[in-house]
mmCIF file of C-alpha atoms in Angstrom:
data_model
loop_
_atom_site.group_PDB
_atom_site.id
_atom_site.type_symbol
_atom_site.label_atom_id
_atom_site.label_comp_id
_atom_site.label_asym_id
_atom_site.label_seq_id
_atom_site.Cartn_x
_atom_site.Cartn_y
_atom_site.Cartn_z
ATOM 1 C CA UNK B 233 33.460 -12.482 28.321
ATOM 2 C CA UNK B 234 35.809 -9.497 28.610
ATOM 3 C CA UNK B 235 34.421 -5.954 28.361
ATOM 4 C CA UNK B 236 35.910 -5.257 24.879
ATOM 5 C CA UNK B 237 34.327 -8.439 23.578
ATOM 6 C CA UNK B 238 30.955 -7.507 25.122
ATOM 7 C CA UNK B 239 31.054 -4.167 23.312
ATOM 8 C CA UNK B 240 32.047 -5.852 20.061
ATOM 9 C CA UNK B 241 29.257 -8.414 20.374
ATOM 10 C CA UNK B 242 26.680 -5.689 21.029
ATOM 11 C CA UNK B 243 27.868 -3.702 18.026
ATOM 12 C CA UNK B 244 27.722 -6.785 15.848
ATOM 13 C CA UNK B 245 24.172 -7.543 17.036
ATOM 14 C CA UNK B 246 23.070 -4.034 16.094
ATOM 15 C CA UNK B 247 24.621 -4.379 12.666
ATOM 16 C CA UNK B 248 22.980 -7.731 12.058
ATOM 17 C CA UNK B 249 19.563 -6.408 13.162
ATOM 18 C CA UNK B 250 19.762 -3.270 11.008
ATOM 19 C CA UNK B 251 18.892 -4.946 7.674
ATOM 20 C CA UNK B 252 15.723 -6.477 9.145
ATOM 21 C CA UNK B 253 14.658 -3.141 10.632
ATOM 22 C CA UNK B 254 15.325 -1.382 7.341
ATOM 23 C CA UNK B 255 13.300 -4.013 5.509
ATOM 24 C CA UNK B 256 10.340 -3.636 7.871
ATOM 25 C CA UNK B 257 10.403 0.159 7.690
ATOM 26 C CA UNK B 258 10.527 0.347 3.902
ATOM 27 C CA UNK B 259 8.175 -2.537 3.037
ATOM 28 C CA UNK B 260 5.066 -0.405 3.567
ATOM 29 C CA UNK B 261 6.542 2.471 1.551
ATOM 30 C CA UNK B 262 7.474 0.171 -1.314
ATOM 31 C CA UNK B 263 3.941 -1.240 -1.272
ATOM 32 C CA UNK B 264 2.466 2.268 -1.476
ATOM 33 C CA UNK B 265 4.850 3.207 -4.296
ATOM 34 C CA UNK B 266 3.872 0.088 -6.243
ATOM 35 C CA UNK B 267 0.168 0.860 -5.767
ATOM 36 C CA UNK B 268 0.649 4.445 -6.948
ATOM 37 C CA UNK B 269 2.650 3.336 -9.983
ATOM 38 C CA UNK B 270 -0.123 0.897 -10.858
ATOM 39 C CA UNK B 271 -2.773 3.607 -10.462
ATOM 40 C CA UNK B 272 -0.810 6.013 -12.678
ATOM 41 C CA UNK B 273 -0.484 3.354 -15.394
ATOM 42 C CA UNK B 274 -4.226 2.629 -15.214
ATOM 43 C CA UNK B 275 -5.038 6.325 -15.458
ATOM 44 C CA UNK B 276 -2.680 6.778 -18.410
ATOM 45 C CA UNK B 277 -4.515 4.000 -20.224
ATOM 46 C CA UNK B 278 -7.836 5.676 -19.390
ATOM 47 C CA UNK B 279 -6.558 8.998 -20.743
ATOM 48 C CA UNK B 280 -5.437 7.382 -23.999
ATOM 49 C CA UNK B 281 -8.792 5.670 -24.445
ATOM 50 C CA UNK B 282 -10.669 8.880 -23.634
ATOM 51 C CA UNK B 283 -8.582 10.811 -26.192
ATOM 52 C CA UNK B 284 -9.284 8.314 -28.965
ATOM 53 C CA UNK B 285 -12.961 7.624 -28.214
ATOM 54 C CA UNK B 286 -14.249 10.970 -26.958
ATOM 55 C CA UNK B 287 -13.824 14.691 -27.458
ATOM 56 C CA UNK B 288 -14.984 15.394 -23.914
ATOM 57 C CA UNK B 289 -12.150 17.486 -22.473
ATOM 58 C CA UNK B 290 -13.755 17.511 -19.015
ATOM 59 C CA UNK B 291 -13.508 13.732 -18.806
ATOM 60 C CA UNK B 292 -9.846 13.907 -19.770
ATOM 61 C CA UNK B 293 -9.173 16.731 -17.314
ATOM 62 C CA UNK B 294 -10.669 14.669 -14.475
ATOM 63 C CA UNK B 295 -8.371 11.759 -15.330
ATOM 64 C CA UNK B 296 -5.285 13.931 -15.787
ATOM 65 C CA UNK B 297 -5.802 15.725 -12.486
ATOM 66 C CA UNK B 298 -6.215 12.409 -10.738
ATOM 67 C CA UNK B 299 -3.006 11.256 -12.379
ATOM 68 C CA UNK B 300 -1.204 14.431 -11.276
ATOM 69 C CA UNK B 301 -2.343 13.831 -7.684
ATOM 70 C CA UNK B 302 -1.139 10.208 -7.824
ATOM 71 C CA UNK B 303 2.185 11.320 -9.325
ATOM 72 C CA UNK B 304 2.702 13.895 -6.562
ATOM 73 C CA UNK B 305 2.033 11.197 -3.970
ATOM 74 C CA UNK B 306 4.511 8.924 -5.737
ATOM 75 C CA UNK B 307 7.187 11.642 -5.675
ATOM 76 C CA UNK B 308 6.542 12.183 -1.961
ATOM 77 C CA UNK B 309 6.815 8.444 -1.281
ATOM 78 C CA UNK B 310 10.081 8.317 -3.225
ATOM 79 C CA UNK B 311 11.430 11.206 -1.176
ATOM 80 C CA UNK B 312 10.484 9.393 2.021
ATOM 81 C CA UNK B 313 12.253 6.244 0.826
ATOM 82 C CA UNK B 314 15.376 8.210 -0.090
ATOM 83 C CA UNK B 315 15.373 9.986 3.290
ATOM 84 C CA UNK B 316 14.972 6.676 5.136
ATOM 85 C CA UNK B 317 17.766 5.112 3.122
ATOM 86 C CA UNK B 318 19.973 8.111 3.829
ATOM 87 C CA UNK B 319 19.336 7.781 7.562
ATOM 88 C CA UNK B 320 19.893 4.016 7.431
ATOM 89 C CA UNK B 321 23.163 4.449 5.536
ATOM 90 C CA UNK B 322 24.386 7.051 8.026
ATOM 91 C CA UNK B 323 23.491 4.854 11.006
ATOM 92 C CA UNK B 324 25.085 1.751 9.495
ATOM 93 C CA UNK B 325 28.196 3.699 8.509
ATOM 94 C CA UNK B 326 28.525 4.999 12.068
ATOM 95 C CA UNK B 327 28.159 1.470 13.455
ATOM 96 C CA UNK B 328 30.689 0.155 10.942
ATOM 97 C CA UNK B 329 33.132 2.905 11.929
ATOM 98 C CA UNK B 330 32.704 2.099 15.625
ATOM 99 C CA UNK B 331 33.163 -1.588 14.942
ATOM 100 C CA UNK B 332 36.288 -0.864 12.908
ATOM 101 C CA UNK B 333 37.774 1.137 15.785
ATOM 102 C CA UNK B 334 36.941 -1.594 18.280
ATOM 103 C CA UNK B 335 38.445 -4.216 16.018
ATOM 104 C CA UNK B 336 41.647 -2.217 15.725
ATOM 105 C CA UNK B 337 41.835 -1.878 19.518
ATOM 106 C CA UNK B 338 41.133 -5.556 20.005
ATOM 107 C CA UNK B 339 43.692 -6.574 17.408
ATOM 108 C CA UNK B 340 46.336 -4.456 19.157
ATOM 109 C CA UNK B 341 45.483 -6.098 22.476
ATOM 110 C CA UNK B 342 45.499 -9.540 20.880
ATOM 111 C CA UNK B 343 48.898 -8.986 19.214
ATOM 112 C CA UNK B 344 50.397 -8.007 22.578
ATOM 113 C CA UNK B 345 48.905 -11.093 24.132
ATOM 114 C CA UNK B 346 50.347 -13.309 21.402
ATOM 115 C CA UNK B 347 53.792 -11.677 21.647
ATOM 116 C CA UNK B 348 53.786 -12.130 25.410
ATOM 117 C CA UNK B 349 52.829 -15.773 25.071
ATOM 118 C CA UNK B 350 55.510 -16.265 22.420
ATOM 119 C CA UNK B 351 58.261 -14.715 24.568
ATOM 120 C CA UNK B 352 57.291 -16.943 27.451
ATOM 121 C CA UNK B 353 56.692 -20.047 25.391
ATOM 122 C CA UNK B 354 59.569 -21.916 27.108
ATOM 123 C CA UNK B 355 57.861 -24.693 29.067
ATOM 124 C CA UNK B 356 60.470 -24.339 31.851
ATOM 125 C CA UNK B 357 59.102 -20.899 32.721
ATOM 126 C CA UNK B 358 55.614 -22.333 32.994
ATOM 127 C CA UNK B 359 56.879 -25.167 35.176
ATOM 128 C CA UNK B 360 58.822 -22.732 37.353
ATOM 129 C CA UNK B 361 55.709 -20.604 37.722
ATOM 130 C CA UNK B 362 53.739 -23.628 38.886
ATOM 131 C CA UNK B 363 56.520 -25.076 41.118
ATOM 132 C CA UNK B 364 57.024 -21.759 42.892
ATOM 133 C CA UNK B 365 53.497 -21.974 44.278
ATOM 134 C CA UNK B 366 53.217 -21.840 48.079
ATOM 135 C CA UNK B 367 50.810 -24.710 48.250
ATOM 136 C CA UNK B 368 48.798 -27.099 46.120
ATOM 137 C CA UNK B 369 45.776 -24.763 45.985
ATOM 138 C CA UNK B 370 47.844 -21.911 44.564
ATOM 139 C CA UNK B 371 49.410 -24.264 42.048
ATOM 140 C CA UNK B 372 45.957 -25.413 40.977
ATOM 141 C CA UNK B 373 44.777 -21.826 40.538
ATOM 142 C CA UNK B 374 47.905 -20.940 38.503
ATOM 143 C CA UNK B 375 47.421 -23.986 36.297
ATOM 144 C CA UNK B 376 43.800 -23.014 35.701
ATOM 145 C CA UNK B 377 44.854 -19.443 34.861
ATOM 146 C CA UNK B 378 47.432 -20.617 32.303
ATOM 147 C CA UNK B 379 44.929 -23.005 30.766
ATOM 148 C CA UNK B 380 42.255 -20.269 30.582
ATOM 149 C CA UNK B 381 44.739 -17.848 29.025
ATOM 150 C CA UNK B 382 45.441 -20.310 26.235
ATOM 151 C CA UNK B 383 41.730 -20.941 25.689
ATOM 152 C CA UNK B 384 40.969 -17.221 25.759
ATOM 153 C CA UNK B 385 43.532 -16.555 23.064
ATOM 154 C CA UNK B 386 41.924 -19.159 20.818
ATOM 155 C CA UNK B 387 38.431 -17.858 21.539
ATOM 156 C CA UNK B 388 39.402 -14.254 20.864
ATOM 157 C CA UNK B 389 41.069 -15.279 17.614
ATOM 158 C CA UNK B 390 37.826 -16.901 16.435
ATOM 159 C CA UNK B 391 35.754 -13.885 17.506
ATOM 160 C CA UNK B 392 38.075 -11.483 15.736
ATOM 161 C CA UNK B 393 37.705 -13.544 12.580
ATOM 162 C CA UNK B 394 33.882 -13.531 12.884
ATOM 163 C CA UNK B 395 33.765 -9.799 13.532
ATOM 164 C CA UNK B 396 35.986 -9.077 10.549
ATOM 165 C CA UNK B 397 33.572 -11.116 8.409
ATOM 166 C CA UNK B 398 30.601 -9.208 9.869
ATOM 167 C CA UNK B 399 32.260 -5.891 9.109
ATOM 168 C CA UNK B 400 32.981 -7.017 5.544
ATOM 169 C CA UNK B 401 29.362 -8.050 5.023
ATOM 170 C CA UNK B 402 28.159 -4.761 6.431
ATOM 171 C CA UNK B 403 30.376 -2.747 4.134
ATOM 172 C CA UNK B 404 28.983 -4.709 1.172
ATOM 173 C CA UNK B 405 25.433 -3.958 2.370
ATOM 174 C CA UNK B 406 26.330 -0.272 2.713
ATOM 175 C CA UNK B 407 27.438 -0.273 -0.902
ATOM 176 C CA UNK B 408 24.139 -1.916 -1.923
ATOM 177 C CA UNK B 409 22.130 0.646 0.065
ATOM 178 C CA UNK B 410 23.969 3.516 -1.615
ATOM 179 C CA UNK B 411 23.221 1.996 -5.020
ATOM 180 C CA UNK B 412 19.550 1.544 -4.039
ATOM 181 C CA UNK B 413 19.317 5.174 -2.889
ATOM 182 C CA UNK B 414 20.907 6.389 -6.124
ATOM 183 C CA UNK B 415 18.461 4.345 -8.229
ATOM 184 C CA UNK B 416 15.465 5.747 -6.346
ATOM 185 C CA UNK B 417 16.828 9.302 -6.654
ATOM 186 C CA UNK B 418 17.095 8.811 -10.410
ATOM 187 C CA UNK B 419 13.559 7.382 -10.541
ATOM 188 C CA UNK B 420 12.312 10.369 -8.535
ATOM 189 C CA UNK B 421 13.862 12.766 -11.054
ATOM 190 C CA UNK B 422 12.006 10.940 -13.845
ATOM 191 C CA UNK B 423 8.795 11.097 -11.802
ATOM 192 C CA UNK B 424 9.235 14.848 -11.387
ATOM 193 C CA UNK B 425 9.689 15.264 -15.145
ATOM 194 C CA UNK B 426 6.543 13.203 -15.773
ATOM 195 C CA UNK B 427 4.692 15.267 -13.180
ATOM 196 C CA UNK B 428 5.628 18.511 -14.940
ATOM 197 C CA UNK B 429 4.383 17.097 -18.262
ATOM 198 C CA UNK B 430 1.083 16.018 -16.707
ATOM 199 C CA UNK B 431 0.615 19.426 -15.095
ATOM 200 C CA UNK B 432 1.183 21.061 -18.491
ATOM 201 C CA UNK B 433 -1.377 18.725 -20.032
ATOM 202 C CA UNK B 434 -3.823 19.725 -17.301
ATOM 203 C CA UNK B 435 -3.204 23.428 -17.962
ATOM 204 C CA UNK B 436 -3.869 22.941 -21.704
ATOM 205 C CA UNK B 437 -7.146 21.158 -20.983
ATOM 206 C CA UNK B 438 -8.210 23.966 -18.640
ATOM 207 C CA UNK B 439 -7.432 26.514 -21.360
ATOM 208 C CA UNK B 440 -9.473 24.479 -23.840
ATOM 209 C CA UNK B 441 -12.426 24.325 -21.481
ATOM 210 C CA UNK B 442 -12.262 28.050 -20.768
ATOM 211 C CA UNK B 443 -12.559 28.845 -24.476
ATOM 212 C CA UNK B 444 -15.930 27.139 -24.873
ATOM 213 C CA UNK B 445 -17.864 27.612 -21.678
ATOM 214 C CA UNK B 446 -21.297 27.376 -23.309
ATOM 215 C CA UNK B 447 -20.540 23.974 -24.793
ATOM 216 C CA UNK B 448 -19.364 22.492 -21.524
ATOM 217 C CA UNK B 449 -22.235 24.015 -19.611
ATOM 218 C CA UNK B 450 -24.546 22.169 -21.997
ATOM 219 C CA UNK B 451 -22.642 18.912 -21.399
ATOM 220 C CA UNK B 452 -22.906 19.535 -17.671
ATOM 221 C CA UNK B 453 -26.659 20.029 -17.882
ATOM 222 C CA UNK B 454 -27.048 16.771 -19.826
ATOM 223 C CA UNK B 455 -24.971 15.003 -17.197
ATOM 224 C CA UNK B 456 -27.057 16.527 -14.419
ATOM 225 C CA UNK B 457 -30.273 15.186 -15.951
ATOM 226 C CA UNK B 458 -28.754 11.718 -16.320
ATOM 227 C CA UNK B 459 -27.586 11.676 -12.692
ATOM 228 C CA UNK B 460 -30.929 12.877 -11.382
ATOM 229 C CA UNK B 461 -32.774 10.257 -13.453
ATOM 230 C CA UNK B 462 -30.475 7.537 -12.139
ATOM 231 C CA UNK B 463 -30.921 8.641 -8.527
ATOM 232 C CA UNK B 464 -34.707 8.701 -8.861
ATOM 233 C CA UNK B 465 -34.717 5.236 -10.421
ATOM 234 C CA UNK B 466 -32.503 3.778 -7.688
ATOM 235 C CA UNK B 467 -34.677 5.304 -4.986
ATOM 236 C CA UNK B 468 -37.782 3.912 -6.703
ATOM 237 C CA UNK B 469 -36.332 0.401 -7.058
ATOM 238 C CA UNK B 470 -35.128 0.300 -3.454
ATOM 239 C CA UNK B 471 -38.454 1.567 -2.142
ATOM 240 C CA UNK B 472 -40.258 -1.031 -4.263
ATOM 241 C CA UNK B 473 -37.979 -3.843 -3.039
ATOM 242 C CA UNK B 474 -38.518 -2.844 0.593
ATOM 243 C CA UNK B 475 -42.290 -2.611 0.065
ATOM 244 C CA UNK B 476 -42.376 -6.047 -1.556
ATOM 245 C CA UNK B 477 -40.520 -7.515 1.416
ATOM 246 C CA UNK B 478 -42.927 -5.840 3.836
ATOM 247 C CA UNK B 479 -46.030 -7.100 1.994
ATOM 248 C CA UNK B 480 -44.612 -10.593 1.842
ATOM 249 C CA UNK B 481 -44.096 -10.661 5.582
ATOM 250 C CA UNK B 482 -47.532 -9.154 6.211
ATOM 251 C CA UNK B 483 -49.267 -11.698 3.969
ATOM 252 C CA UNK B 484 -47.471 -14.550 5.682
ATOM 253 C CA UNK B 485 -48.487 -13.231 9.090
ATOM 254 C CA UNK B 486 -52.157 -12.883 8.050
ATOM 255 C CA UNK B 487 -52.279 -16.421 6.680
ATOM 256 C CA UNK B 488 -50.707 -17.833 9.795
ATOM 257 C CA UNK B 489 -47.732 -19.167 7.849
ATOM 258 C CA UNK B 490 -44.235 -18.613 9.095
ATOM 259 C CA UNK B 491 -41.633 -17.246 6.729
ATOM 260 C CA UNK B 492 -37.949 -16.947 7.321
ATOM 261 C CA UNK B 493 -37.320 -14.280 4.689
ATOM 262 C CA UNK B 494 -37.386 -11.410 7.166
ATOM 263 C CA UNK B 495 -35.054 -13.209 9.533
ATOM 264 C CA UNK B 496 -32.745 -14.001 6.606
ATOM 265 C CA UNK B 497 -32.731 -10.339 5.527
ATOM 266 C CA UNK B 498 -31.920 -9.216 9.068
ATOM 267 C CA UNK B 499 -29.101 -11.770 9.295
ATOM 268 C CA UNK B 500 -27.719 -10.805 5.872
ATOM 269 C CA UNK B 501 -27.882 -7.083 6.686
ATOM 270 C CA UNK B 502 -26.032 -7.733 9.942
ATOM 271 C CA UNK B 503 -23.309 -9.668 8.148
ATOM 272 C CA UNK B 504 -23.005 -6.942 5.517
ATOM 273 C CA UNK B 505 -22.723 -4.229 8.207
ATOM 274 C CA UNK B 506 -20.110 -6.291 10.088
ATOM 275 C CA UNK B 507 -17.915 -6.218 6.970
ATOM 276 C CA UNK B 508 -17.767 -2.435 6.694
ATOM 277 C CA UNK B 509 -14.287 -1.501 5.534
ATOM 278 C CA UNK B 510 -13.575 -5.119 4.555
ATOM 279 C CA UNK B 511 -15.620 -5.610 1.375
ATOM 280 C CA UNK B 512 -13.646 -6.537 -1.765
ATOM 281 C CA UNK B 513 -13.575 -4.038 -4.605
ATOM 282 C CA UNK B 514 -16.022 -4.794 -7.426
ATOM 283 C CA UNK B 515 -13.166 -4.239 -9.913
ATOM 284 C CA UNK B 516 -9.492 -3.324 -9.828
ATOM 285 C CA UNK B 517 -8.950 0.320 -10.720
ATOM 286 C CA UNK B 518 -8.446 3.839 -9.307
ATOM 287 C CA UNK B 519 -11.303 5.989 -8.061
ATOM 288 C CA UNK B 520 -11.534 8.809 -10.603
ATOM 289 C CA UNK B 521 -14.553 10.511 -9.056
ATOM 290 C CA UNK B 522 -15.337 10.285 -5.368
ATOM 291 C CA UNK B 523 -18.579 10.339 -3.407
ATOM 292 C CA UNK B 524 -20.459 13.573 -2.741
ATOM 293 C CA UNK B 525 -20.946 17.052 -4.170
ATOM 294 C CA UNK B 526 -18.169 18.656 -6.223
ATOM 295 C CA UNK B 527 -17.644 21.935 -8.033
ATOM 296 C CA UNK B 528 -16.664 22.107 -11.681
ATOM 297 C CA UNK B 529 -12.852 21.775 -11.929
ATOM 298 C CA UNK B 530 -12.590 24.887 -14.153
ATOM 299 C CA UNK B 531 -15.746 26.941 -13.579
ATOM 300 C CA UNK B 532 -15.619 26.619 -9.837
ATOM 301 C CA UNK B 533 -18.877 28.515 -9.331
ATOM 302 C CA UNK B 534 -20.726 25.700 -11.143
ATOM 303 C CA UNK B 535 -21.828 22.839 -8.890
ATOM 304 C CA UNK B 536 -21.500 19.384 -10.420
ATOM 305 C CA UNK B 537 -24.294 16.827 -9.990
ATOM 306 C CA UNK B 538 -23.983 15.004 -6.658
ATOM 307 C CA UNK B 539 -22.295 11.631 -6.947
ATOM 308 C CA UNK B 540 -24.062 9.043 -4.794
ATOM 309 C CA UNK B 541 -21.259 6.564 -5.408
ATOM 310 C CA UNK B 542 -17.766 6.366 -6.851
ATOM 311 C CA UNK B 543 -16.493 6.055 -10.413
ATOM 312 C CA UNK B 544 -13.720 3.480 -10.840
ATOM 313 C CA UNK B 545 -11.485 3.724 -13.914
ATOM 314 C CA UNK B 546 -10.996 0.349 -15.603
ATOM 315 C CA UNK B 547 -9.476 -1.280 -18.631
ATOM 316 C CA UNK B 548 -11.788 -2.299 -21.470
ATOM 317 C CA UNK B 549 -13.953 -5.378 -20.766
ATOM 318 C CA UNK B 550 -12.917 -5.492 -17.097
ATOM 319 C CA UNK B 551 -14.942 -7.948 -15.028
ATOM 320 C CA UNK B 552 -17.354 -6.579 -12.414
ATOM 321 C CA UNK B 553 -17.994 -8.769 -9.374
ATOM 322 C CA UNK B 554 -20.385 -8.739 -6.407
ATOM 323 C CA UNK B 555 -18.889 -7.342 -3.212
ATOM 324 C CA UNK B 556 -21.087 -9.502 -0.940
ATOM 325 C CA UNK B 557 -23.689 -12.264 -0.889
ATOM 326 C CA UNK B 558 -27.141 -11.081 -1.910
ATOM 327 C CA UNK B 559 -30.035 -11.212 -4.352
ATOM 328 C CA UNK B 560 -30.281 -9.410 -7.682
ATOM 329 C CA UNK B 561 -33.269 -7.077 -7.320
ATOM 330 C CA UNK B 562 -33.267 -5.428 -10.737
ATOM 331 C CA UNK B 563 -31.337 -5.193 -13.988
ATOM 332 C CA UNK B 564 -32.071 -1.911 -15.779
ATOM 333 C CA UNK B 565 -30.767 0.300 -18.587
ATOM 334 C CA UNK B 566 -30.289 4.042 -17.980
ATOM 335 C CA UNK B 567 -29.213 6.882 -20.337
ATOM 336 C CA UNK B 568 -25.538 7.669 -19.798
ATOM 337 C CA UNK B 569 -25.118 4.648 -17.524
ATOM 338 C CA UNK B 570 -25.841 1.666 -19.756
ATOM 339 C CA UNK B 571 -26.819 -1.553 -18.012
ATOM 340 C CA UNK B 572 -27.086 -1.464 -14.218
ATOM 341 C CA UNK B 573 -27.464 -4.220 -11.605
ATOM 342 C CA UNK B 574 -28.976 -3.666 -8.145
ATOM 343 C CA UNK B 575 -28.117 -6.317 -5.531
ATOM 344 C CA UNK B 576 -29.919 -6.474 -2.185
ATOM 345 C CA UNK B 577 -28.188 -7.508 1.034
ATOM 346 C CA UNK B 578 -31.082 -7.384 3.471
ATOM 347 C CA UNK B 579 -31.612 -3.686 4.175
ATOM 348 C CA UNK B 580 -28.412 -2.785 2.316
ATOM 349 C CA UNK B 581 -28.071 -2.452 -1.452
ATOM 350 C CA UNK B 582 -25.127 -2.266 -3.861
ATOM 351 C CA UNK B 583 -25.476 -0.821 -7.346
ATOM 352 C CA UNK B 584 -23.208 -1.561 -10.326
ATOM 353 C CA UNK B 585 -23.604 0.663 -13.383
ATOM 354 C CA UNK B 586 -22.054 1.246 -16.837
ATOM 355 C CA UNK B 587 -21.969 -2.455 -17.726
ATOM 356 C CA UNK B 588 -21.714 -3.605 -21.335
ATOM 357 C CA UNK B 589 -23.214 -7.015 -20.656
ATOM 358 C CA UNK B 590 -24.767 -8.639 -17.596
ATOM 359 C CA UNK B 591 -24.275 -12.215 -16.374
ATOM 360 C CA UNK B 592 -27.206 -12.265 -13.913
ATOM 361 C CA UNK B 593 -30.957 -11.592 -13.886
ATOM 362 C CA UNK B 594 -33.539 -10.426 -11.351
ATOM 363 C CA UNK B 595 -34.102 -12.949 -8.574
ATOM 364 C CA UNK B 596 -30.664 -14.581 -8.867
ATOM 365 C CA UNK B 597 -28.779 -15.325 -5.663
ATOM 366 C CA UNK B 598 -25.174 -14.168 -5.899
ATOM 367 C CA UNK B 599 -22.075 -14.838 -3.831
ATOM 368 C CA UNK B 600 -19.176 -12.585 -2.922
ATOM 369 C CA UNK B 601 -16.874 -12.305 -5.931
ATOM 370 C CA UNK B 602 -19.420 -13.671 -8.407
ATOM 371 C CA UNK B 603 -19.274 -12.214 -11.916
ATOM 372 C CA UNK B 604 -22.064 -9.713 -12.574
ATOM 373 C CA UNK B 605 -20.930 -8.483 -15.984
ATOM 374 C CA UNK B 606 -18.267 -6.516 -17.831
ATOM 375 C CA UNK B 607 -17.655 -2.802 -17.938
ATOM 376 C CA UNK B 608 -18.713 -0.696 -20.922
ATOM 377 C CA UNK B 609 -17.101 2.356 -22.530
ATOM 378 C CA UNK B 610 -19.583 5.249 -22.512
ATOM 379 C CA UNK B 611 -18.683 8.663 -23.931
ATOM 380 C CA UNK B 612 -15.031 7.657 -24.041
ATOM 381 C CA UNK B 613 -15.004 6.647 -20.378
ATOM 382 C CA UNK B 614 -14.399 3.072 -19.314
ATOM 383 C CA UNK B 615 -15.578 3.315 -15.733
ATOM 384 C CA UNK B 616 -17.706 1.430 -13.241
ATOM 385 C CA UNK B 617 -20.213 3.538 -11.326
ATOM 386 C CA UNK B 618 -20.644 1.844 -7.933
ATOM 387 C CA UNK B 619 -23.003 2.793 -5.091
ATOM 388 C CA UNK B 620 -23.839 1.508 -1.588
ATOM 389 C CA UNK B 621 -27.204 2.266 0.040
ATOM 390 C CA UNK B 622 -28.485 1.664 3.551
ATOM 391 C CA UNK B 623 -32.225 1.416 3.020
ATOM 392 C CA UNK B 624 -33.080 4.718 1.280
ATOM 393 C CA UNK B 625 -29.834 6.595 2.013
ATOM 394 C CA UNK B 626 -26.663 6.465 -0.114
ATOM 395 C CA UNK B 627 -23.344 5.959 1.698
ATOM 396 C CA UNK B 628 -19.745 6.549 0.678
ATOM 397 C CA UNK B 629 -18.603 3.254 -0.899
ATOM 398 C CA UNK B 630 -14.962 3.872 0.009
ATOM 399 C CA UNK B 631 -15.819 3.512 3.704
ATOM 400 C CA UNK B 632 -17.194 0.036 2.957
ATOM 401 C CA UNK B 633 -14.442 -1.271 0.685
ATOM 402 C CA UNK B 634 -11.159 -2.550 2.049
ATOM 403 C CA UNK B 635 -8.109 -0.306 1.795
ATOM 404 C CA UNK B 636 -5.927 -1.063 -1.201
#
């Protein structure tokens, strides 16, 4: 292959590979944008339900601020997509320009070659060229050269045709990329407008909260008592479950009978621990309150009750499912939390709260993904409260659940 053709082939290969590279680079960003858009829609539904079913401005502020954060992330993702598209368009345009220049050079060379062949098309000249050879070897080489020249002309004609088609396809793709970038830029502008509206809504809620501090302090104190009561009850249930398991093993040992329950618990706990970061979510929704201690979003000097789990915003009647195989230890009802289900996984425990109805009872064996119940709406909030405990210590559930 001649050097010009090598360069053209390399340029064409780069152009053909570019769409696949672009697709790979943007797939993850598009996935993140879709997840954020879904989260924003879920939060908007939560906000609407909170507004119609509750006058608790703090609940609404929590949801709105979460929505604002998701919207900011969405705007950032859109900006990244636009920047990547801009870079891709520039790179593809540069390659197309280089290919165009090479094609023009090659076409000029090819036209000269065709004109030369046309001028010398008289067969007598070809015969004279062959007959003037010094010997048979030179004649053979000249014949091979003339034959190769004819074949090369045909080959180059086909390659020029293919490269023109490649350039045409690439120019079409460039037009599509520009349209895609323009659409995303327009969507980003709409996202920015929505973000400004949500920020204004947040500011109004803050102003409302600031006007009635005593009222919201009272709500906070009620919430604190509910959280503390829930934490004490969970600790009591877990301690009781662990004590029951210990006594069962001890009684079996004293009677000389062998029991496999302890070995089963150890095996189950090991399997649960091995799935850290891989557990399925108990329901599909955004985390509206994370694990740990938080300050009040308005009165920042006030410390909110510690959250030993996460609160997941859901649509009404959403199904709640077990995140791993286990045994239902208790089904209880708690003020502010409705019905709650505690599932044991050996020395690990998962806790599902704020359920309207429950599909299991104490002692039931459950499998991963099995229906435990449906979420309830309490004080205008349709949320699942979900916790993970290792023996008597709560752990951050988000470190156990798989990344969305």
